[in-house]
mmCIF file of C-alpha atoms and ligand atoms in Angstrom:
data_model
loop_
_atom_site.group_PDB
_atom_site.id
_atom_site.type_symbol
_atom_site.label_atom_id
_atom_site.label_comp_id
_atom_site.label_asym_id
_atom_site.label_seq_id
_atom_site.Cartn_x
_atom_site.Cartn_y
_atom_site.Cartn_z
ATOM 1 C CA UNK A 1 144.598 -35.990 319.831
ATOM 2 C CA UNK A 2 141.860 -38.133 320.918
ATOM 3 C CA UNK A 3 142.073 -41.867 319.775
ATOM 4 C CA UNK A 4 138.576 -41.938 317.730
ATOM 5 C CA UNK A 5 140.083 -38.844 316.112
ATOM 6 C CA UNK A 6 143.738 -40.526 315.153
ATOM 7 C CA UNK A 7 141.166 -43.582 313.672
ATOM 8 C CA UNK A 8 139.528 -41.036 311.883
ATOM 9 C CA UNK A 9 142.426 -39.605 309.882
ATOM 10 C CA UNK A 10 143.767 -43.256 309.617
ATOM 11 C CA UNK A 11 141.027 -44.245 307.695
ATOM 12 C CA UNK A 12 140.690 -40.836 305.461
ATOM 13 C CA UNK A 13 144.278 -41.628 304.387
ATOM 14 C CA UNK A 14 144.260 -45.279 303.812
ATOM 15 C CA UNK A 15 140.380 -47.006 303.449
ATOM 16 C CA UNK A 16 141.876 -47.979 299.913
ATOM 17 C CA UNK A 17 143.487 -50.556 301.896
ATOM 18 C CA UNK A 18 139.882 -51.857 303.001
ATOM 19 C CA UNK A 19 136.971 -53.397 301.177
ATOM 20 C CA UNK A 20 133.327 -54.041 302.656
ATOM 21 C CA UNK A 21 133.329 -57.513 304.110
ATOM 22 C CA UNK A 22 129.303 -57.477 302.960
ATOM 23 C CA UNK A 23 129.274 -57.047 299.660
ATOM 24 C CA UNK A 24 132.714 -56.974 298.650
ATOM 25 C CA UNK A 25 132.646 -53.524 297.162
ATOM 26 C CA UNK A 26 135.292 -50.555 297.769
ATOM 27 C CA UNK A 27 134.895 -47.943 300.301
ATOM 28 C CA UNK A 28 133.779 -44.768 299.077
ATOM 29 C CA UNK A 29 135.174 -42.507 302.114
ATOM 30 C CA UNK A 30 134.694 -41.818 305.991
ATOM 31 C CA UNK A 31 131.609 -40.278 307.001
ATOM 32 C CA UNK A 32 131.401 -38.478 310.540
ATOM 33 C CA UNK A 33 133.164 -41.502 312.262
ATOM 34 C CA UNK A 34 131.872 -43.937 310.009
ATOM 35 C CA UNK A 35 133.448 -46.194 306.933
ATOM 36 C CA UNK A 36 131.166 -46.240 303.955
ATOM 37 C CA UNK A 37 130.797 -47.910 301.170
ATOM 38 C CA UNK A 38 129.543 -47.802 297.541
ATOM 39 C CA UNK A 39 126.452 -49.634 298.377
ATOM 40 C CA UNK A 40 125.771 -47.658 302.111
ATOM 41 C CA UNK A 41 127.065 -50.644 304.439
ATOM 42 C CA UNK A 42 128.612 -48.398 307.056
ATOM 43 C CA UNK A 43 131.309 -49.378 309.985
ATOM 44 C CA UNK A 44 131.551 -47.305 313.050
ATOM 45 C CA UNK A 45 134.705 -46.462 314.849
ATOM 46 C CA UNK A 46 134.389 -47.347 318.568
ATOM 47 C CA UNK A 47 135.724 -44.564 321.197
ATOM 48 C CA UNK A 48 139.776 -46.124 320.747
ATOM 49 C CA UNK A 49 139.718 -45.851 317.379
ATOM 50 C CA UNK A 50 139.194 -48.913 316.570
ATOM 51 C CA UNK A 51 136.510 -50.734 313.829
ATOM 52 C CA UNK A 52 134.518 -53.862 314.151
ATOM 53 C CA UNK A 53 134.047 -55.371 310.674
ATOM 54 C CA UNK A 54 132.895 -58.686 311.930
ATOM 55 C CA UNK A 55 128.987 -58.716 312.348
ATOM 56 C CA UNK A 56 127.578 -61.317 314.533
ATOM 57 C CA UNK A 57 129.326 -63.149 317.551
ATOM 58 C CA UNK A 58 132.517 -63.752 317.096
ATOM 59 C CA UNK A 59 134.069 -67.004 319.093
ATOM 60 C CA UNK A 60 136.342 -65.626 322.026
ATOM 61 C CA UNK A 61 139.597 -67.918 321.901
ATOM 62 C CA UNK A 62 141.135 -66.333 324.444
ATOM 63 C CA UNK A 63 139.705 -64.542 327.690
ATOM 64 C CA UNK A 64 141.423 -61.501 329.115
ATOM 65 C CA UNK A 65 143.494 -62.947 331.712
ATOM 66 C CA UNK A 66 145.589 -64.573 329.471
ATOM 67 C CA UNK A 67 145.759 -61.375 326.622
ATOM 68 C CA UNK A 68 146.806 -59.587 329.844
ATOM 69 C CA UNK A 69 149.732 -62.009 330.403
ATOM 70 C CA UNK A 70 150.628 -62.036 327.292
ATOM 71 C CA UNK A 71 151.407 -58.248 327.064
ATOM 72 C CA UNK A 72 152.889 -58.048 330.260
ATOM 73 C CA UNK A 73 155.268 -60.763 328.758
ATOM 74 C CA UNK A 74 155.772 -59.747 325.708
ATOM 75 C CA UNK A 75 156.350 -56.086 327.400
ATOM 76 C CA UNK A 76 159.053 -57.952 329.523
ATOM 77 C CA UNK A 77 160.522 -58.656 326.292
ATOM 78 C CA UNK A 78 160.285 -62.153 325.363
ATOM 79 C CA UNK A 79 159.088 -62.125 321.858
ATOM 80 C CA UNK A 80 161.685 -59.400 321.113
ATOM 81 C CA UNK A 81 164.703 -61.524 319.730
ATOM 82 C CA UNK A 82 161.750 -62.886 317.206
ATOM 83 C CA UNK A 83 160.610 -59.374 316.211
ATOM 84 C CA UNK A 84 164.050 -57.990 316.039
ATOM 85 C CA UNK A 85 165.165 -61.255 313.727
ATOM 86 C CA UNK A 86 162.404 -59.965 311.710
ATOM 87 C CA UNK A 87 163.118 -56.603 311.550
ATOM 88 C CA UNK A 88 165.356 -56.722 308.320
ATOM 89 C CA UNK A 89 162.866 -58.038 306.608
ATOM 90 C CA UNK A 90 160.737 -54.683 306.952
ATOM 91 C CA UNK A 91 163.353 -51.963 306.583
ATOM 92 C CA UNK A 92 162.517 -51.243 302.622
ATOM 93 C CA UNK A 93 159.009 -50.655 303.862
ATOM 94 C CA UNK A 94 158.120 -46.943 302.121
ATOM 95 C CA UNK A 95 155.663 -44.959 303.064
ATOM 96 C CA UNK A 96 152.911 -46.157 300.867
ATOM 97 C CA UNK A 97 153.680 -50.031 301.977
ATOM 98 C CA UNK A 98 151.445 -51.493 303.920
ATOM 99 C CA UNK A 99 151.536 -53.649 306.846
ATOM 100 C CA UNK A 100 149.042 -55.913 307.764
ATOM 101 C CA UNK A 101 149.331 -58.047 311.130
ATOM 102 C CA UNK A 102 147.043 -61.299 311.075
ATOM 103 C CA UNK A 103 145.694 -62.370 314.449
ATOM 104 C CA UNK A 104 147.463 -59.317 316.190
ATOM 105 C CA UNK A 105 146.325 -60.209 319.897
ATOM 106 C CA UNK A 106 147.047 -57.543 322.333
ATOM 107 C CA UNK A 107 148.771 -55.664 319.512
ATOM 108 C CA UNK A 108 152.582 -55.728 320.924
ATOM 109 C CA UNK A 109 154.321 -56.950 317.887
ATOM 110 C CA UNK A 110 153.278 -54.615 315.483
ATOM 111 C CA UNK A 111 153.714 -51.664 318.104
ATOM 112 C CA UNK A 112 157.587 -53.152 318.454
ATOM 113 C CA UNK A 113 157.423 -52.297 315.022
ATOM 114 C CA UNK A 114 156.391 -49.109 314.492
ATOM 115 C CA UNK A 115 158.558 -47.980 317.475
ATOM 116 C CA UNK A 116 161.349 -49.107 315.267
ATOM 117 C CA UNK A 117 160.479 -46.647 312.977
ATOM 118 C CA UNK A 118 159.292 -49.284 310.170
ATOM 119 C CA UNK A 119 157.450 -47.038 307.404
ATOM 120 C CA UNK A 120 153.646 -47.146 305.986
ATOM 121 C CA UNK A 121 150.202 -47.814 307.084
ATOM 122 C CA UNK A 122 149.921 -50.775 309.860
ATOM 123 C CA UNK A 123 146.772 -52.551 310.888
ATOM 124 C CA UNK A 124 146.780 -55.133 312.992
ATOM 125 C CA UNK A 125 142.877 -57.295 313.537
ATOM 126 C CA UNK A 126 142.097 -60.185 315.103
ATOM 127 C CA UNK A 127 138.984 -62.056 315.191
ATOM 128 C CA UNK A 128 139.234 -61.604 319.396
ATOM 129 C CA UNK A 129 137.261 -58.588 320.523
ATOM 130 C CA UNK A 130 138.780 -58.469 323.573
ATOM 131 C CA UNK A 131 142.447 -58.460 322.332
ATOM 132 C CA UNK A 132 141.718 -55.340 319.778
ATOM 133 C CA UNK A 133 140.217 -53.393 322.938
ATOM 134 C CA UNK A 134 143.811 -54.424 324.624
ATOM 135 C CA UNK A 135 145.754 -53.285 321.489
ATOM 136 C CA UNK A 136 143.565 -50.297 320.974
ATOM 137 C CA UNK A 137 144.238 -49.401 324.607
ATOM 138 C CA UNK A 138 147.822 -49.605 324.697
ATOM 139 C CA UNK A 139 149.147 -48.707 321.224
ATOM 140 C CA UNK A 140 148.133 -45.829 319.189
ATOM 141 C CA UNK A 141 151.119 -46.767 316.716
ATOM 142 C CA UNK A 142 148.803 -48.920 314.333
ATOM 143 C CA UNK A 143 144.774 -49.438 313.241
ATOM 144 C CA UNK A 144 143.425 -51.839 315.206
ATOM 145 C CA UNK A 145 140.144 -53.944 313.740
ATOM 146 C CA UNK A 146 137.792 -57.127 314.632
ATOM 147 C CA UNK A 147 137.711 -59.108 311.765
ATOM 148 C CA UNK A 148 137.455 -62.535 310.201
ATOM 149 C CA UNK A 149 139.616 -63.436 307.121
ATOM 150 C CA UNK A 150 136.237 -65.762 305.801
ATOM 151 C CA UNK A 151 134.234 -62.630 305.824
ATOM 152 C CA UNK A 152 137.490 -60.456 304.745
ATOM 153 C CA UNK A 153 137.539 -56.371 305.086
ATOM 154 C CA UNK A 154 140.979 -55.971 303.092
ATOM 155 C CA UNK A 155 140.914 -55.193 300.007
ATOM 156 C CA UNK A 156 143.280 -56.969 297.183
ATOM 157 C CA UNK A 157 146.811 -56.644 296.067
ATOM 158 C CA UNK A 158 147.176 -54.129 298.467
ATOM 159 C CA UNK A 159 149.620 -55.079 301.540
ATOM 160 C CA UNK A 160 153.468 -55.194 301.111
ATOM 161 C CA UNK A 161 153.945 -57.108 304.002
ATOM 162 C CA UNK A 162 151.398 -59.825 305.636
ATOM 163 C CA UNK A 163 152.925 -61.116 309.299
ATOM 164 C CA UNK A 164 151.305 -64.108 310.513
ATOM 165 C CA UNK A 165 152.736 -64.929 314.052
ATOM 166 C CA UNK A 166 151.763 -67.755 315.939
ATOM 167 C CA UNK A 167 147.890 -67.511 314.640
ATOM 168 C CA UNK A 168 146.827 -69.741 311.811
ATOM 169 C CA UNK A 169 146.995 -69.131 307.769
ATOM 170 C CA UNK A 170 144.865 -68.560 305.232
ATOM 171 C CA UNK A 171 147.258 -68.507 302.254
ATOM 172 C CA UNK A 172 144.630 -68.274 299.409
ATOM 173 C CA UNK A 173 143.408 -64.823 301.182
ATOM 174 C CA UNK A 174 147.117 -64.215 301.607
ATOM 175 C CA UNK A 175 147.555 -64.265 298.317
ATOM 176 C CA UNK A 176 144.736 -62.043 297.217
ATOM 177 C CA UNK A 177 146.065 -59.946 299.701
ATOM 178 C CA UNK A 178 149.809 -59.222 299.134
ATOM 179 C CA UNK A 179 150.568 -56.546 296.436
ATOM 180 C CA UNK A 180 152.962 -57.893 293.589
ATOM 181 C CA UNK A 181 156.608 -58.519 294.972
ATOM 182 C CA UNK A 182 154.769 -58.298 298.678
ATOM 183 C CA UNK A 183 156.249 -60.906 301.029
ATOM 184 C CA UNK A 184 154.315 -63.743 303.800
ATOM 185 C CA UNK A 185 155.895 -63.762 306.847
ATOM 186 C CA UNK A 186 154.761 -66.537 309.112
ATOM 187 C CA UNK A 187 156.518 -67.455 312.269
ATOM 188 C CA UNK A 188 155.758 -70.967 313.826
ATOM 189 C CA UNK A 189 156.690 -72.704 316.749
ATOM 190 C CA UNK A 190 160.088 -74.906 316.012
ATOM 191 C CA UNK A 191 160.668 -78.301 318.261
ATOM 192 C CA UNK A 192 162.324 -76.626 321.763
ATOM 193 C CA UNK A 193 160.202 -73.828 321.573
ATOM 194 C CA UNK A 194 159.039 -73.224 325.644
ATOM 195 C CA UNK A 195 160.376 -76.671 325.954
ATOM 196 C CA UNK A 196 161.266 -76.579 329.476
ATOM 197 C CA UNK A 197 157.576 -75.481 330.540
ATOM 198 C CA UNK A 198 156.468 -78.603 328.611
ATOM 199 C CA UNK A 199 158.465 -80.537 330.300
ATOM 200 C CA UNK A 200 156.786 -79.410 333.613
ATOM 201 C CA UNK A 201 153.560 -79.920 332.317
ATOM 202 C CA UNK A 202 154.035 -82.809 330.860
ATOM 203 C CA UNK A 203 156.208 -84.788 333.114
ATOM 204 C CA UNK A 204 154.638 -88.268 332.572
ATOM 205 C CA UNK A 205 153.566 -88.022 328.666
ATOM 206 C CA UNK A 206 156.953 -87.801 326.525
ATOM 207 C CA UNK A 207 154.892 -87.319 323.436
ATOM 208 C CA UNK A 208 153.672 -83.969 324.365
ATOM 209 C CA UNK A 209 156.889 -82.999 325.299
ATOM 210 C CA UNK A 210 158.090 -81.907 321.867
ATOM 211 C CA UNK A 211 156.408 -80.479 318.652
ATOM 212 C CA UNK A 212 156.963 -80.551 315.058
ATOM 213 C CA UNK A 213 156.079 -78.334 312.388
ATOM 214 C CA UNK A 214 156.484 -80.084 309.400
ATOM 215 C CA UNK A 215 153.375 -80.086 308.477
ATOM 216 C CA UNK A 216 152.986 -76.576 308.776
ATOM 217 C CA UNK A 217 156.281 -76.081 307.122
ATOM 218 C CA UNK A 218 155.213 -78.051 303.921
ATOM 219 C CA UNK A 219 152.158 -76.380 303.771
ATOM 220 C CA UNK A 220 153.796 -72.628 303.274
ATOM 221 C CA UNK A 221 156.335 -74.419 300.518
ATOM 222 C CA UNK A 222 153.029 -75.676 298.578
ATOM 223 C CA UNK A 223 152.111 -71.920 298.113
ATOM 224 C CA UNK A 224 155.413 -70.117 298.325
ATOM 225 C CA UNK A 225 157.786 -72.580 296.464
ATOM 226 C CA UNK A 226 160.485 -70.134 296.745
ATOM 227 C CA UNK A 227 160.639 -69.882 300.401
ATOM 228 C CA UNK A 228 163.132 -68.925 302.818
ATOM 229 C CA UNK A 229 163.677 -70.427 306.348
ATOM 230 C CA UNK A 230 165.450 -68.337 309.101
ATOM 231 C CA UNK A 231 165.736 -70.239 312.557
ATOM 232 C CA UNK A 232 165.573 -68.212 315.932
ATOM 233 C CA UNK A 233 167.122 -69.803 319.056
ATOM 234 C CA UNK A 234 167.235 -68.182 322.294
ATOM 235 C CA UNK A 235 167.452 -68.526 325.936
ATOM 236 C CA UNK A 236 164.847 -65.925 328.053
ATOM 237 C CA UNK A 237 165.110 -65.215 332.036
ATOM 238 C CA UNK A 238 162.145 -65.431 333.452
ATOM 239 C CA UNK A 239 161.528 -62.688 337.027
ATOM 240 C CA UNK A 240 158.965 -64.857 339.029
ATOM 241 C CA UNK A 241 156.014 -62.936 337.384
ATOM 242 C CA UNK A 242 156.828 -63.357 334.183
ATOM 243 C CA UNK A 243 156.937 -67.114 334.810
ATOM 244 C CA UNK A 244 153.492 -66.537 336.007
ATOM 245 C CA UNK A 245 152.585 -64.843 332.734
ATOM 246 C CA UNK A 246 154.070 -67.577 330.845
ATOM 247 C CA UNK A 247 151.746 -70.579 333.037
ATOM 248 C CA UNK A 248 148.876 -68.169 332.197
ATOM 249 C CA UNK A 249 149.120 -67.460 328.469
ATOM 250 C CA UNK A 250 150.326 -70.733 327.720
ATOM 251 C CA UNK A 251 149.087 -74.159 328.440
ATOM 252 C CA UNK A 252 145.485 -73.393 327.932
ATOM 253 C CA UNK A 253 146.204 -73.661 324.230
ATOM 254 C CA UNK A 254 148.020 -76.855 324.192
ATOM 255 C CA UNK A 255 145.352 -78.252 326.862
ATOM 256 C CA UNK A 256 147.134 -78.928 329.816
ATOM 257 C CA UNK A 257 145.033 -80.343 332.611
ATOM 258 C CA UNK A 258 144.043 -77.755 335.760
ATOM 259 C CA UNK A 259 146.320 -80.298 338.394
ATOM 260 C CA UNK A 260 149.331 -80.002 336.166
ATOM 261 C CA UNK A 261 149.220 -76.313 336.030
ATOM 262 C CA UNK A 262 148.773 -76.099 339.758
ATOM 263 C CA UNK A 263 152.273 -78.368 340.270
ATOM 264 C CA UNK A 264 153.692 -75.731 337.857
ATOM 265 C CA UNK A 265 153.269 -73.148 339.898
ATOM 266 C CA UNK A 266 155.092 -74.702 342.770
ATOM 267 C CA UNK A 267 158.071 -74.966 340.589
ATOM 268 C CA UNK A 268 159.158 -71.827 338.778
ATOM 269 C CA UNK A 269 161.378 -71.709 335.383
ATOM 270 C CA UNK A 270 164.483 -69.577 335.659
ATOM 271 C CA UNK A 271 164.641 -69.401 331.838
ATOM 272 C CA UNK A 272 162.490 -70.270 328.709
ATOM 273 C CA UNK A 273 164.394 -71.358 325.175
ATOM 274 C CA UNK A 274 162.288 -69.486 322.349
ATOM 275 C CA UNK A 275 162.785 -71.296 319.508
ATOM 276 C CA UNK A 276 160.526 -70.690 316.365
ATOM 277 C CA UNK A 277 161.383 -70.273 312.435
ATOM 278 C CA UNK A 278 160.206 -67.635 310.413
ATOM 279 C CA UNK A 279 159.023 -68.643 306.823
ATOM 280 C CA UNK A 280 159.554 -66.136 304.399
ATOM 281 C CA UNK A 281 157.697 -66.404 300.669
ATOM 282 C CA UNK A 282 157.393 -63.799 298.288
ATOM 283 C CA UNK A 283 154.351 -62.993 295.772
HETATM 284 ZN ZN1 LIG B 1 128.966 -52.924 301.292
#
């Protein structure tokens, strides 16, 4: 089946689970290859099967070096003792429950997923054009989108399940979002997370060399009082490339300067700790 075609019957099935990020009204049905709604705003699917919602530029956080490291590593596996630490948290996922995946990237974590047989509609979006066309390359297991949660295409009380991995929050949208009983799942980076490439990288400021999230922490509990907390610890090997990977996705975000990077690469990690919690909070 081609991939426009797989987007097609996607949509047919589940634009319920959208709303028109113009005027806010419902979707009335798919038309040729195009999303319509009740007041004739219409979205196009693009050749993958995928949908741009956002109109206008959108601001490029990431170019397409590093989303191509970052599937290559998370291919190699390293995100996997996350995802599978999530993974009971999804198995009374029905048919009809949706899964929504904010800031998706390159689309890897909600194929893991899928693969693992987790039921009901998935979409995964991300305000990076570049990482949908990755995800709508490589995985035909979910509905990839462009979109902006300020200028939201999802419609309300509609999602089961919201993941929110390593990208940032919105919880009021959250909230509009989830369906009643529907659960936030947010995974953050805990204090040894890829602490010994921090170390490298920042051999001479011992500030940088740890993190906290407490701030993020408290800010989930303010909205989900009844939270849970699960921590995941583990070690990773790294094969030379993947180390590679790592150096590439990586320090650009936490704005590590060109020379350190450079003496990096001279000194390859054997192994990576992953250390992150995932906060759980229920509607
Ligand atoms: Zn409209």
């Amino acid at each position: 089946m081609k991939k426009i075609t797989r987007g097609k019957l996607f949509l047919e099935e589940n634009y319920s689970l959208f709303q028109c990020p113009v005027c806010q009204s419902d979707f009335i049905g798919v038309e040729e290859h195009s999303l319509c709604c009740q007041k004739g705003h219409r979205f196009d699917l693009a050749k993958k099967g995928n949908l741009y919602f956002l109109i206008g530029a959108s601001k490029n956080e990431y170019d397409k070096e590093m989303l191509q490291s970052r599937y290559r590593i998370a291919q190699a596996g390293l995100f996997n003792g996350i995802l599978k630490a999530i993974m009971p948290e999804l198995t009374a996922h029905q048919k009809k429950d949706a899964l929504l995946d904010v800031g998706c990237g390159e689309g890897s974590q909600l194929a893991f997923f899928a693969d693992q047989g987790i039921k009901g509609p998935k979409i995964g979006f991300d305000i990076s054009k570049d990482a949908v066309q990755l995800a709508a390359t490589h995985f035909e297991q979910a509905f990839w989108c462009v979109a902006d949660l300020a200028k939201s295409p999802f419609a309300s009380a509609k999602y089961q399940t919201i993941l929110n991995i390593f990208s940032p929050s919105n919880y009021q949208e959250f909230k509009r979002l989830l369906a009643d009983g529907g659960q936030l799942i947010k995974v953050v980076p805990a204090e040894n997370y890829l602490g010994e490439l921090r170390q490298l990288l920042y051999q001479d400021q011992s500030n940088k060399q740890s993190y906290s999230n407490q701030e993020v922490v408290d800010k989930f509990k303010e909205h989900f009082p009844k939270m849970t907390v699960k921590q995941v610890t583990y070690s990773f090997d790294l094969k030379e490339n993947d180390f590679f990977d790592l150096l590439e996705m990586t320090p650009l975000q936490w704005g590590a300067t060109k020379e350190a990077v450079e003496q990096a690469k001279k000194q390859p990690l054997k192994s990576i700790t992953v250390d992150v919690v995932l906060l759980i909070g229920k509607k």
